[in-house]
PDB file of C-alpha atoms in Angstrom:
ATOM      1  CA  UNK P  17     -17.243 -46.680   6.936  1.00  0.00           C
ATOM      2  CA  UNK P  18     -18.968 -46.373  10.315  1.00  0.00           C
ATOM      3  CA  UNK P  19     -15.971 -44.545  11.732  1.00  0.00           C
ATOM      4  CA  UNK P  20     -15.953 -42.191   8.757  1.00  0.00           C
ATOM      5  CA  UNK P  21     -19.673 -41.404   9.072  1.00  0.00           C
ATOM      6  CA  UNK P  22     -19.323 -40.850  12.818  1.00  0.00           C
ATOM      7  CA  UNK P  23     -16.467 -38.411  12.224  1.00  0.00           C
ATOM      8  CA  UNK P  24     -18.452 -36.591   9.533  1.00  0.00           C
ATOM      9  CA  UNK P  25     -21.506 -36.240  11.783  1.00  0.00           C
ATOM     10  CA  UNK P  26     -19.304 -34.978  14.619  1.00  0.00           C
ATOM     11  CA  UNK P  27     -17.808 -32.359  12.294  1.00  0.00           C
ATOM     12  CA  UNK P  28     -21.281 -31.224  11.284  1.00  0.00           C
ATOM     13  CA  UNK P  29     -22.394 -30.894  14.893  1.00  0.00           C
ATOM     14  CA  UNK P  30     -19.246 -29.037  15.928  1.00  0.00           C
ATOM     15  CA  UNK P  31     -19.758 -26.351  13.307  1.00  0.00           C
ATOM     16  CA  UNK P  32     -23.160 -25.346  14.646  1.00  0.00           C
ATOM     17  CA  UNK P  33     -22.105 -23.979  18.080  1.00  0.00           C
ATOM     18  CA  UNK P  34     -19.747 -21.583  16.350  1.00  0.00           C
ATOM     19  CA  UNK P  35     -22.761 -19.429  15.527  1.00  0.00           C
ATOM     20  CA  UNK P  36     -23.320 -18.826  19.233  1.00  0.00           C
ATOM     21  CA  UNK P  37     -19.858 -17.385  19.620  1.00  0.00           C
ATOM     22  CA  UNK P  38     -20.781 -14.232  17.699  1.00  0.00           C
ATOM     23  CA  UNK P  39     -20.967 -11.298  20.054  1.00  0.00           C
ATOM     24  CA  UNK P  40     -23.209  -8.293  19.542  1.00  0.00           C
ATOM     25  CA  UNK P  41     -21.735  -6.430  16.580  1.00  0.00           C
ATOM     26  CA  UNK P  42     -23.234  -3.043  17.455  1.00  0.00           C
ATOM     27  CA  UNK P  43     -20.519  -0.667  18.627  1.00  0.00           C
ATOM     28  CA  UNK P  44     -21.020   2.997  19.327  1.00  0.00           C
ATOM     29  CA  UNK P  45     -18.828   5.613  17.668  1.00  0.00           C
ATOM     30  CA  UNK P  46     -17.250   6.445  21.022  1.00  0.00           C
ATOM     31  CA  UNK P  47     -16.237   2.821  21.574  1.00  0.00           C
ATOM     32  CA  UNK P  48     -14.636   2.561  18.154  1.00  0.00           C
ATOM     33  CA  UNK P  49     -12.870   5.926  18.048  1.00  0.00           C
ATOM     34  CA  UNK P  50     -10.726   5.652  21.145  1.00  0.00           C
ATOM     35  CA  UNK P  51      -7.485   7.257  20.154  1.00  0.00           C
ATOM     36  CA  UNK P  52      -5.406   5.061  22.444  1.00  0.00           C
ATOM     37  CA  UNK P  53      -5.931   2.206  19.992  1.00  0.00           C
ATOM     38  CA  UNK P  54      -3.828   4.169  17.500  1.00  0.00           C
ATOM     39  CA  UNK P  55      -0.950   4.945  19.877  1.00  0.00           C
ATOM     40  CA  UNK P  56       0.977   1.658  19.588  1.00  0.00           C
ATOM     41  CA  UNK P  57       0.881   1.362  15.761  1.00  0.00           C
ATOM     42  CA  UNK P  58       1.557   5.086  15.456  1.00  0.00           C
ATOM     43  CA  UNK P  59       4.604   4.683  17.676  1.00  0.00           C
ATOM     44  CA  UNK P  60       5.880   1.797  15.536  1.00  0.00           C
ATOM     45  CA  UNK P  61       5.439   3.822  12.365  1.00  0.00           C
ATOM     46  CA  UNK P  62       7.079   6.901  13.899  1.00  0.00           C
ATOM     47  CA  UNK P  63       9.991   4.869  15.256  1.00  0.00           C
ATOM     48  CA  UNK P  64      10.534   3.242  11.891  1.00  0.00           C
ATOM     49  CA  UNK P  65      10.517   6.601  10.111  1.00  0.00           C
ATOM     50  CA  UNK P  66      12.921   8.184  12.589  1.00  0.00           C
ATOM     51  CA  UNK P  67      15.268   5.193  12.492  1.00  0.00           C
ATOM     52  CA  UNK P  68      15.327   5.165   8.700  1.00  0.00           C
ATOM     53  CA  UNK P  69      16.452   8.815   8.739  1.00  0.00           C
ATOM     54  CA  UNK P  70      18.963   8.420  11.573  1.00  0.00           C
ATOM     55  CA  UNK P  71      22.608   8.061  10.431  1.00  0.00           C
ATOM     56  CA  UNK P  72      23.470   6.448  13.769  1.00  0.00           C
ATOM     57  CA  UNK P  73      20.719   3.829  13.457  1.00  0.00           C
ATOM     58  CA  UNK P  74      21.578   3.066   9.852  1.00  0.00           C
ATOM     59  CA  UNK P  75      25.242   2.549  10.764  1.00  0.00           C
ATOM     60  CA  UNK P  76      24.895   0.723  14.078  1.00  0.00           C
ATOM     61  CA  UNK P  77      21.686  -1.299  13.567  1.00  0.00           C
ATOM     62  CA  UNK P  78      20.506  -1.507   9.966  1.00  0.00           C
ATOM     63  CA  UNK P  79      23.891  -2.309   8.423  1.00  0.00           C
ATOM     64  CA  UNK P  80      25.042  -4.883  11.055  1.00  0.00           C
ATOM     65  CA  UNK P  81      21.709  -6.714  10.912  1.00  0.00           C
ATOM     66  CA  UNK P  82      21.890  -6.761   7.101  1.00  0.00           C
ATOM     67  CA  UNK P  83      25.424  -8.202   7.253  1.00  0.00           C
ATOM     68  CA  UNK P  84      24.336 -10.836   9.789  1.00  0.00           C
ATOM     69  CA  UNK P  85      21.391 -11.859   7.584  1.00  0.00           C
ATOM     70  CA  UNK P  86      23.673 -12.204   4.545  1.00  0.00           C
ATOM     71  CA  UNK P  87      26.000 -14.484   6.505  1.00  0.00           C
ATOM     72  CA  UNK P  88      23.004 -16.504   7.661  1.00  0.00           C
ATOM     73  CA  UNK P  89      21.511 -16.896   4.186  1.00  0.00           C
ATOM     74  CA  UNK P  90      24.768 -17.178   2.291  1.00  0.00           C
ATOM     75  CA  UNK P  91      23.283 -14.772  -0.236  1.00  0.00           C
ATOM     76  CA  UNK P  92      20.669 -17.354  -1.294  1.00  0.00           C
ATOM     77  CA  UNK P  93      17.149 -15.930  -1.497  1.00  0.00           C
ATOM     78  CA  UNK P  94      14.209 -18.032  -0.304  1.00  0.00           C
ATOM     79  CA  UNK P  95      11.162 -16.085  -1.483  1.00  0.00           C
ATOM     80  CA  UNK P  96       8.380 -18.080   0.193  1.00  0.00           C
ATOM     81  CA  UNK P  97       7.503 -14.879   2.054  1.00  0.00           C
ATOM     82  CA  UNK P  98       5.897 -13.715  -1.194  1.00  0.00           C
ATOM     83  CA  UNK P  99       3.126 -16.226  -0.375  1.00  0.00           C
ATOM     84  CA  UNK P 100       3.398 -16.328   3.416  1.00  0.00           C
ATOM     85  CA  UNK P 101       2.325 -12.677   3.662  1.00  0.00           C
ATOM     86  CA  UNK P 102      -1.203 -13.737   2.660  1.00  0.00           C
ATOM     87  CA  UNK P 103      -1.571 -16.613   5.153  1.00  0.00           C
ATOM     88  CA  UNK P 104      -3.473 -14.553   7.729  1.00  0.00           C
ATOM     89  CA  UNK P 105      -5.978 -13.518   5.045  1.00  0.00           C
ATOM     90  CA  UNK P 106      -6.784 -17.202   4.597  1.00  0.00           C
ATOM     91  CA  UNK P 107      -7.247 -17.448   8.370  1.00  0.00           C
ATOM     92  CA  UNK P 108      -9.577 -14.429   8.270  1.00  0.00           C
ATOM     93  CA  UNK P 109     -11.570 -16.033   5.437  1.00  0.00           C
ATOM     94  CA  UNK P 110     -11.812 -19.269   7.445  1.00  0.00           C
ATOM     95  CA  UNK P 111     -13.244 -17.377  10.406  1.00  0.00           C
ATOM     96  CA  UNK P 112     -15.776 -15.705   8.112  1.00  0.00           C
ATOM     97  CA  UNK P 113     -16.776 -19.067   6.641  1.00  0.00           C
ATOM     98  CA  UNK P 114     -17.260 -20.574  10.095  1.00  0.00           C
ATOM     99  CA  UNK P 115     -19.402 -17.647  11.173  1.00  0.00           C
ATOM    100  CA  UNK P 116     -17.257 -16.569  14.108  1.00  0.00           C
ATOM    101  CA  UNK P 117     -16.201 -13.056  14.984  1.00  0.00           C
ATOM    102  CA  UNK P 118     -17.707  -9.828  16.229  1.00  0.00           C
ATOM    103  CA  UNK P 119     -19.508  -8.815  13.031  1.00  0.00           C
ATOM    104  CA  UNK P 120     -21.720 -10.134  10.285  1.00  0.00           C
ATOM    105  CA  UNK P 121     -20.309 -11.408   6.987  1.00  0.00           C
ATOM    106  CA  UNK P 122     -20.757  -8.207   4.999  1.00  0.00           C
ATOM    107  CA  UNK P 123     -19.384  -6.048   7.802  1.00  0.00           C
ATOM    108  CA  UNK P 124     -16.289  -8.250   7.874  1.00  0.00           C
ATOM    109  CA  UNK P 125     -15.914  -7.755   4.122  1.00  0.00           C
ATOM    110  CA  UNK P 126     -16.315  -3.996   4.600  1.00  0.00           C
ATOM    111  CA  UNK P 127     -13.760  -3.918   7.426  1.00  0.00           C
ATOM    112  CA  UNK P 128     -11.140  -5.805   5.443  1.00  0.00           C
ATOM    113  CA  UNK P 129     -11.733  -3.709   2.322  1.00  0.00           C
ATOM    114  CA  UNK P 130     -11.432  -0.463   4.274  1.00  0.00           C
ATOM    115  CA  UNK P 131      -8.253  -1.625   6.009  1.00  0.00           C
ATOM    116  CA  UNK P 132      -6.630  -2.628   2.716  1.00  0.00           C
ATOM    117  CA  UNK P 133      -7.567   0.704   1.161  1.00  0.00           C
ATOM    118  CA  UNK P 134      -6.180   2.722   4.066  1.00  0.00           C
ATOM    119  CA  UNK P 135      -2.901   0.812   4.257  1.00  0.00           C
ATOM    120  CA  UNK P 136      -2.402   0.833   0.480  1.00  0.00           C
ATOM    121  CA  UNK P 137      -2.754   4.618   0.373  1.00  0.00           C
ATOM    122  CA  UNK P 138      -0.500   5.194   3.369  1.00  0.00           C
ATOM    123  CA  UNK P 139       2.151   2.677   2.339  1.00  0.00           C
ATOM    124  CA  UNK P 140       2.241   3.903  -1.255  1.00  0.00           C
ATOM    125  CA  UNK P 141       2.583   7.515  -0.151  1.00  0.00           C
ATOM    126  CA  UNK P 142       5.465   6.717   2.203  1.00  0.00           C
ATOM    127  CA  UNK P 143       7.299   4.594  -0.361  1.00  0.00           C
ATOM    128  CA  UNK P 144       7.117   7.329  -2.966  1.00  0.00           C
ATOM    129  CA  UNK P 145       8.122  10.186  -0.647  1.00  0.00           C
ATOM    130  CA  UNK P 146      10.791   8.737   1.656  1.00  0.00           C
ATOM    131  CA  UNK P 147      13.075   7.378  -1.084  1.00  0.00           C
ATOM    132  CA  UNK P 148      14.908   4.854   1.106  1.00  0.00           C
ATOM    133  CA  UNK P 149      17.240   2.650  -0.969  1.00  0.00           C
ATOM    134  CA  UNK P 150      16.840  -1.100  -0.471  1.00  0.00           C
ATOM    135  CA  UNK P 151      19.773  -3.010   1.061  1.00  0.00           C
ATOM    136  CA  UNK P 152      20.195  -4.986  -2.173  1.00  0.00           C
ATOM    137  CA  UNK P 153      20.211  -1.768  -4.214  1.00  0.00           C
ATOM    138  CA  UNK P 154      17.074  -2.585  -6.219  1.00  0.00           C
ATOM    139  CA  UNK P 155      15.063   0.628  -6.082  1.00  0.00           C
ATOM    140  CA  UNK P 156      14.466   3.386  -3.558  1.00  0.00           C
ATOM    141  CA  UNK P 157      11.058   2.358  -2.178  1.00  0.00           C
ATOM    142  CA  UNK P 158      12.270   0.356   0.799  1.00  0.00           C
ATOM    143  CA  UNK P 159      10.292   2.156   3.535  1.00  0.00           C
ATOM    144  CA  UNK P 160       7.970   0.712   4.685  1.00  0.00           C
ATOM    145  CA  UNK P 161       8.151  -2.999   3.883  1.00  0.00           C
ATOM    146  CA  UNK P 162       5.086  -3.809   1.801  1.00  0.00           C
ATOM    147  CA  UNK P 163       5.149  -7.507   2.712  1.00  0.00           C
ATOM    148  CA  UNK P 164       5.242  -6.577   6.390  1.00  0.00           C
ATOM    149  CA  UNK P 165       2.348  -4.138   5.935  1.00  0.00           C
ATOM    150  CA  UNK P 166       0.289  -6.867   4.267  1.00  0.00           C
ATOM    151  CA  UNK P 167       1.060  -9.517   6.884  1.00  0.00           C
ATOM    152  CA  UNK P 168       0.538  -7.339   9.967  1.00  0.00           C
ATOM    153  CA  UNK P 169      -2.646  -5.806   8.592  1.00  0.00           C
ATOM    154  CA  UNK P 170      -4.209  -9.258   8.285  1.00  0.00           C
ATOM    155  CA  UNK P 171      -2.802 -10.395  11.651  1.00  0.00           C
ATOM    156  CA  UNK P 172      -4.331  -7.415  13.462  1.00  0.00           C
ATOM    157  CA  UNK P 173      -7.647  -7.910  11.650  1.00  0.00           C
ATOM    158  CA  UNK P 174      -7.693 -11.542  12.790  1.00  0.00           C
ATOM    159  CA  UNK P 175      -6.891 -10.536  16.377  1.00  0.00           C
ATOM    160  CA  UNK P 176      -9.510  -7.796  16.512  1.00  0.00           C
ATOM    161  CA  UNK P 177     -12.236  -9.889  14.922  1.00  0.00           C
ATOM    162  CA  UNK P 178     -11.640 -13.405  16.236  1.00  0.00           C
ATOM    163  CA  UNK P 179      -9.710 -12.951  19.456  1.00  0.00           C
ATOM    164  CA  UNK P 180      -6.318 -13.594  21.016  1.00  0.00           C
ATOM    165  CA  UNK P 181      -5.713 -17.224  20.080  1.00  0.00           C
ATOM    166  CA  UNK P 182      -6.517 -16.709  16.417  1.00  0.00           C
ATOM    167  CA  UNK P 183      -4.388 -13.577  16.553  1.00  0.00           C
ATOM    168  CA  UNK P 184      -1.373 -15.387  17.998  1.00  0.00           C
ATOM    169  CA  UNK P 185      -1.249 -17.711  15.007  1.00  0.00           C
ATOM    170  CA  UNK P 186      -1.620 -14.806  12.575  1.00  0.00           C
ATOM    171  CA  UNK P 187       1.027 -12.697  14.299  1.00  0.00           C
ATOM    172  CA  UNK P 188       3.461 -15.620  14.356  1.00  0.00           C
ATOM    173  CA  UNK P 189       3.202 -15.914  10.583  1.00  0.00           C
ATOM    174  CA  UNK P 190       3.501 -12.135  10.207  1.00  0.00           C
ATOM    175  CA  UNK P 191       6.696 -12.187  12.276  1.00  0.00           C
ATOM    176  CA  UNK P 192       8.222 -14.866  10.063  1.00  0.00           C
ATOM    177  CA  UNK P 193       7.255 -12.858   6.981  1.00  0.00           C
ATOM    178  CA  UNK P 194       8.992  -9.768   8.365  1.00  0.00           C
ATOM    179  CA  UNK P 195      12.111 -11.734   9.276  1.00  0.00           C
ATOM    180  CA  UNK P 196      12.335 -13.170   5.760  1.00  0.00           C
ATOM    181  CA  UNK P 197      12.388  -9.667   4.280  1.00  0.00           C
ATOM    182  CA  UNK P 198      15.678  -9.094   6.103  1.00  0.00           C
ATOM    183  CA  UNK P 199      16.899 -12.634   5.416  1.00  0.00           C
ATOM    184  CA  UNK P 200      16.329 -12.156   1.676  1.00  0.00           C
ATOM    185  CA  UNK P 201      18.081  -8.746   1.789  1.00  0.00           C
ATOM    186  CA  UNK P 202      15.096  -6.737   0.599  1.00  0.00           C
ATOM    187  CA  UNK P 203      14.546  -4.548   3.659  1.00  0.00           C
ATOM    188  CA  UNK P 204      16.140  -2.871   6.678  1.00  0.00           C
ATOM    189  CA  UNK P 205      14.955  -3.316  10.261  1.00  0.00           C
ATOM    190  CA  UNK P 206      13.504   0.208  10.193  1.00  0.00           C
ATOM    191  CA  UNK P 207      11.380  -0.815   7.199  1.00  0.00           C
ATOM    192  CA  UNK P 208       9.883  -3.633   9.258  1.00  0.00           C
ATOM    193  CA  UNK P 209       9.010  -1.308  12.145  1.00  0.00           C
ATOM    194  CA  UNK P 210       7.265   1.056   9.755  1.00  0.00           C
ATOM    195  CA  UNK P 211       5.521  -1.757   7.915  1.00  0.00           C
ATOM    196  CA  UNK P 212       4.164  -3.301  11.112  1.00  0.00           C
ATOM    197  CA  UNK P 213       2.967   0.132  12.241  1.00  0.00           C
ATOM    198  CA  UNK P 214       1.178   0.856   8.957  1.00  0.00           C
ATOM    199  CA  UNK P 215      -0.519  -2.559   8.911  1.00  0.00           C
ATOM    200  CA  UNK P 216      -1.758  -2.433  12.501  1.00  0.00           C
ATOM    201  CA  UNK P 217      -2.770   1.210  12.140  1.00  0.00           C
ATOM    202  CA  UNK P 218      -4.830   0.496   9.022  1.00  0.00           C
ATOM    203  CA  UNK P 219      -6.709  -2.328  10.725  1.00  0.00           C
ATOM    204  CA  UNK P 220      -7.629  -0.172  13.708  1.00  0.00           C
ATOM    205  CA  UNK P 221      -8.662   2.743  11.502  1.00  0.00           C
ATOM    206  CA  UNK P 222     -11.038   0.390   9.658  1.00  0.00           C
ATOM    207  CA  UNK P 223     -12.792  -0.454  12.937  1.00  0.00           C
ATOM    208  CA  UNK P 224     -12.787   3.198  13.909  1.00  0.00           C
ATOM    209  CA  UNK P 225     -14.519   4.127  10.635  1.00  0.00           C
ATOM    210  CA  UNK P 226     -17.098   1.330  10.764  1.00  0.00           C
ATOM    211  CA  UNK P 227     -19.822   3.317  12.618  1.00  0.00           C
ATOM    212  CA  UNK P 228     -19.532   6.092  10.017  1.00  0.00           C
ATOM    213  CA  UNK P 229     -19.655   3.592   7.156  1.00  0.00           C
ATOM    214  CA  UNK P 230     -22.764   2.037   8.678  1.00  0.00           C
ATOM    215  CA  UNK P 231     -24.475   5.426   8.457  1.00  0.00           C
ATOM    216  CA  UNK P 232     -23.222   6.147   4.942  1.00  0.00           C
ATOM    217  CA  UNK P 233     -24.274   2.719   3.628  1.00  0.00           C
ATOM    218  CA  UNK P 234     -27.439   2.481   5.767  1.00  0.00           C
ATOM    219  CA  UNK P 235     -26.345  -0.799   7.318  1.00  0.00           C
ATOM    220  CA  UNK P 236     -28.306  -2.354  10.151  1.00  0.00           C
ATOM    221  CA  UNK P 237     -25.672  -4.278  12.115  1.00  0.00           C
ATOM    222  CA  UNK P 238     -28.148  -6.428  14.058  1.00  0.00           C
ATOM    223  CA  UNK P 239     -29.967  -7.379  10.897  1.00  0.00           C
ATOM    224  CA  UNK P 240     -26.772  -8.329   9.099  1.00  0.00           C
ATOM    225  CA  UNK P 241     -26.904 -11.984   8.124  1.00  0.00           C
ATOM    226  CA  UNK P 242     -23.878 -13.945   9.328  1.00  0.00           C
ATOM    227  CA  UNK P 243     -22.244 -16.588   7.196  1.00  0.00           C
ATOM    228  CA  UNK P 244     -23.309 -20.105   8.124  1.00  0.00           C
ATOM    229  CA  UNK P 245     -21.331 -23.268   7.482  1.00  0.00           C
ATOM    230  CA  UNK P 246     -22.673 -26.816   7.533  1.00  0.00           C
ATOM    231  CA  UNK P 247     -21.265 -30.248   6.770  1.00  0.00           C
ATOM    232  CA  UNK P 248     -23.134 -33.403   5.827  1.00  0.00           C
ATOM    233  CA  UNK P 249     -21.715 -36.855   5.066  1.00  0.00           C
ATOM    234  CA  UNK P 250     -22.623 -38.597   1.813  1.00  0.00           C
ATOM    235  CA  UNK P 251     -22.119 -41.953   0.125  1.00  0.00           C
ATOM    236  CA  UNK P 252     -22.485 -42.747  -3.574  1.00  0.00           C
ATOM    237  CA  UNK P 253     -21.859 -45.559  -6.017  1.00  0.00           C
ATOM    238  CA  UNK P 254     -19.499 -44.960  -8.928  1.00  0.00           C
ATOM    239  CA  UNK P 255     -18.232 -47.211 -11.751  1.00  0.00           C
ATOM    240  CA  UNK P 256     -14.953 -47.558  -9.863  1.00  0.00           C
ATOM    241  CA  UNK P 257     -16.648 -48.443  -6.566  1.00  0.00           C
ATOM    242  CA  UNK P 258     -18.291 -46.786  -3.573  1.00  0.00           C
ATOM    243  CA  UNK P 259     -17.433 -43.156  -2.829  1.00  0.00           C
ATOM    244  CA  UNK P 260     -17.700 -41.469   0.567  1.00  0.00           C
ATOM    245  CA  UNK P 261     -17.195 -37.849   1.542  1.00  0.00           C
ATOM    246  CA  UNK P 262     -18.416 -34.759   3.338  1.00  0.00           C
ATOM    247  CA  UNK P 263     -20.484 -32.021   1.701  1.00  0.00           C
ATOM    248  CA  UNK P 264     -19.594 -28.521   2.938  1.00  0.00           C
ATOM    249  CA  UNK P 265     -21.994 -25.610   2.396  1.00  0.00           C
ATOM    250  CA  UNK P 266     -21.640 -21.886   3.088  1.00  0.00           C
ATOM    251  CA  UNK P 267     -24.603 -19.535   3.092  1.00  0.00           C
ATOM    252  CA  UNK P 268     -24.680 -15.774   3.674  1.00  0.00           C
TER     253      UNK P 268
END
């Protein structure tokens, strides 16, 4: 029991310094609207669109990669990517709960909501206008890959908000998600390029729009209350015997 209580107290103490890691969340419009932040995702999206329309690329890249993936999978679908695409959102929520990141709790909610809205509109428009047939023949909304959009959006949000090391974990999961879309024969390589571009682009646009949203919603960034997490050990008697645990609390 002593070891358990010592571990619980250590956990409680370790959560407190996380509050000090929050950097000043006030960014000027000029800092957030640098167009160079949109170049890389825009290039990915443009490359994906051009490749999806290129007969040469479809013949010499998309088709051979699809055939290789079918040999690798044996035609057996493993759809865990349907759940894996949301893993980075759980990581983002964990960072919010621990109170880390560049912004207050409600600004983080606003950023994620804006990014999802932007990417949903852009992805839906492209799917309905490009008419790219899926490699398995099920429908003509292959470009861009929606799973890849979802995964890379969250990965870029994690990287922008919580830093490189958090971002590496999120991007690793996003990469696996994208690979599984080819493995399961639902998308072409050009769909993945476009999906990654849309996801990363949407995340950066959300940060770009934040100063304007602050004005529209009359938000005071410095006054925004960050989420705070705390942990306290407890012990209790029950009919079946003593019970020990840790009480976790989140306030915002």
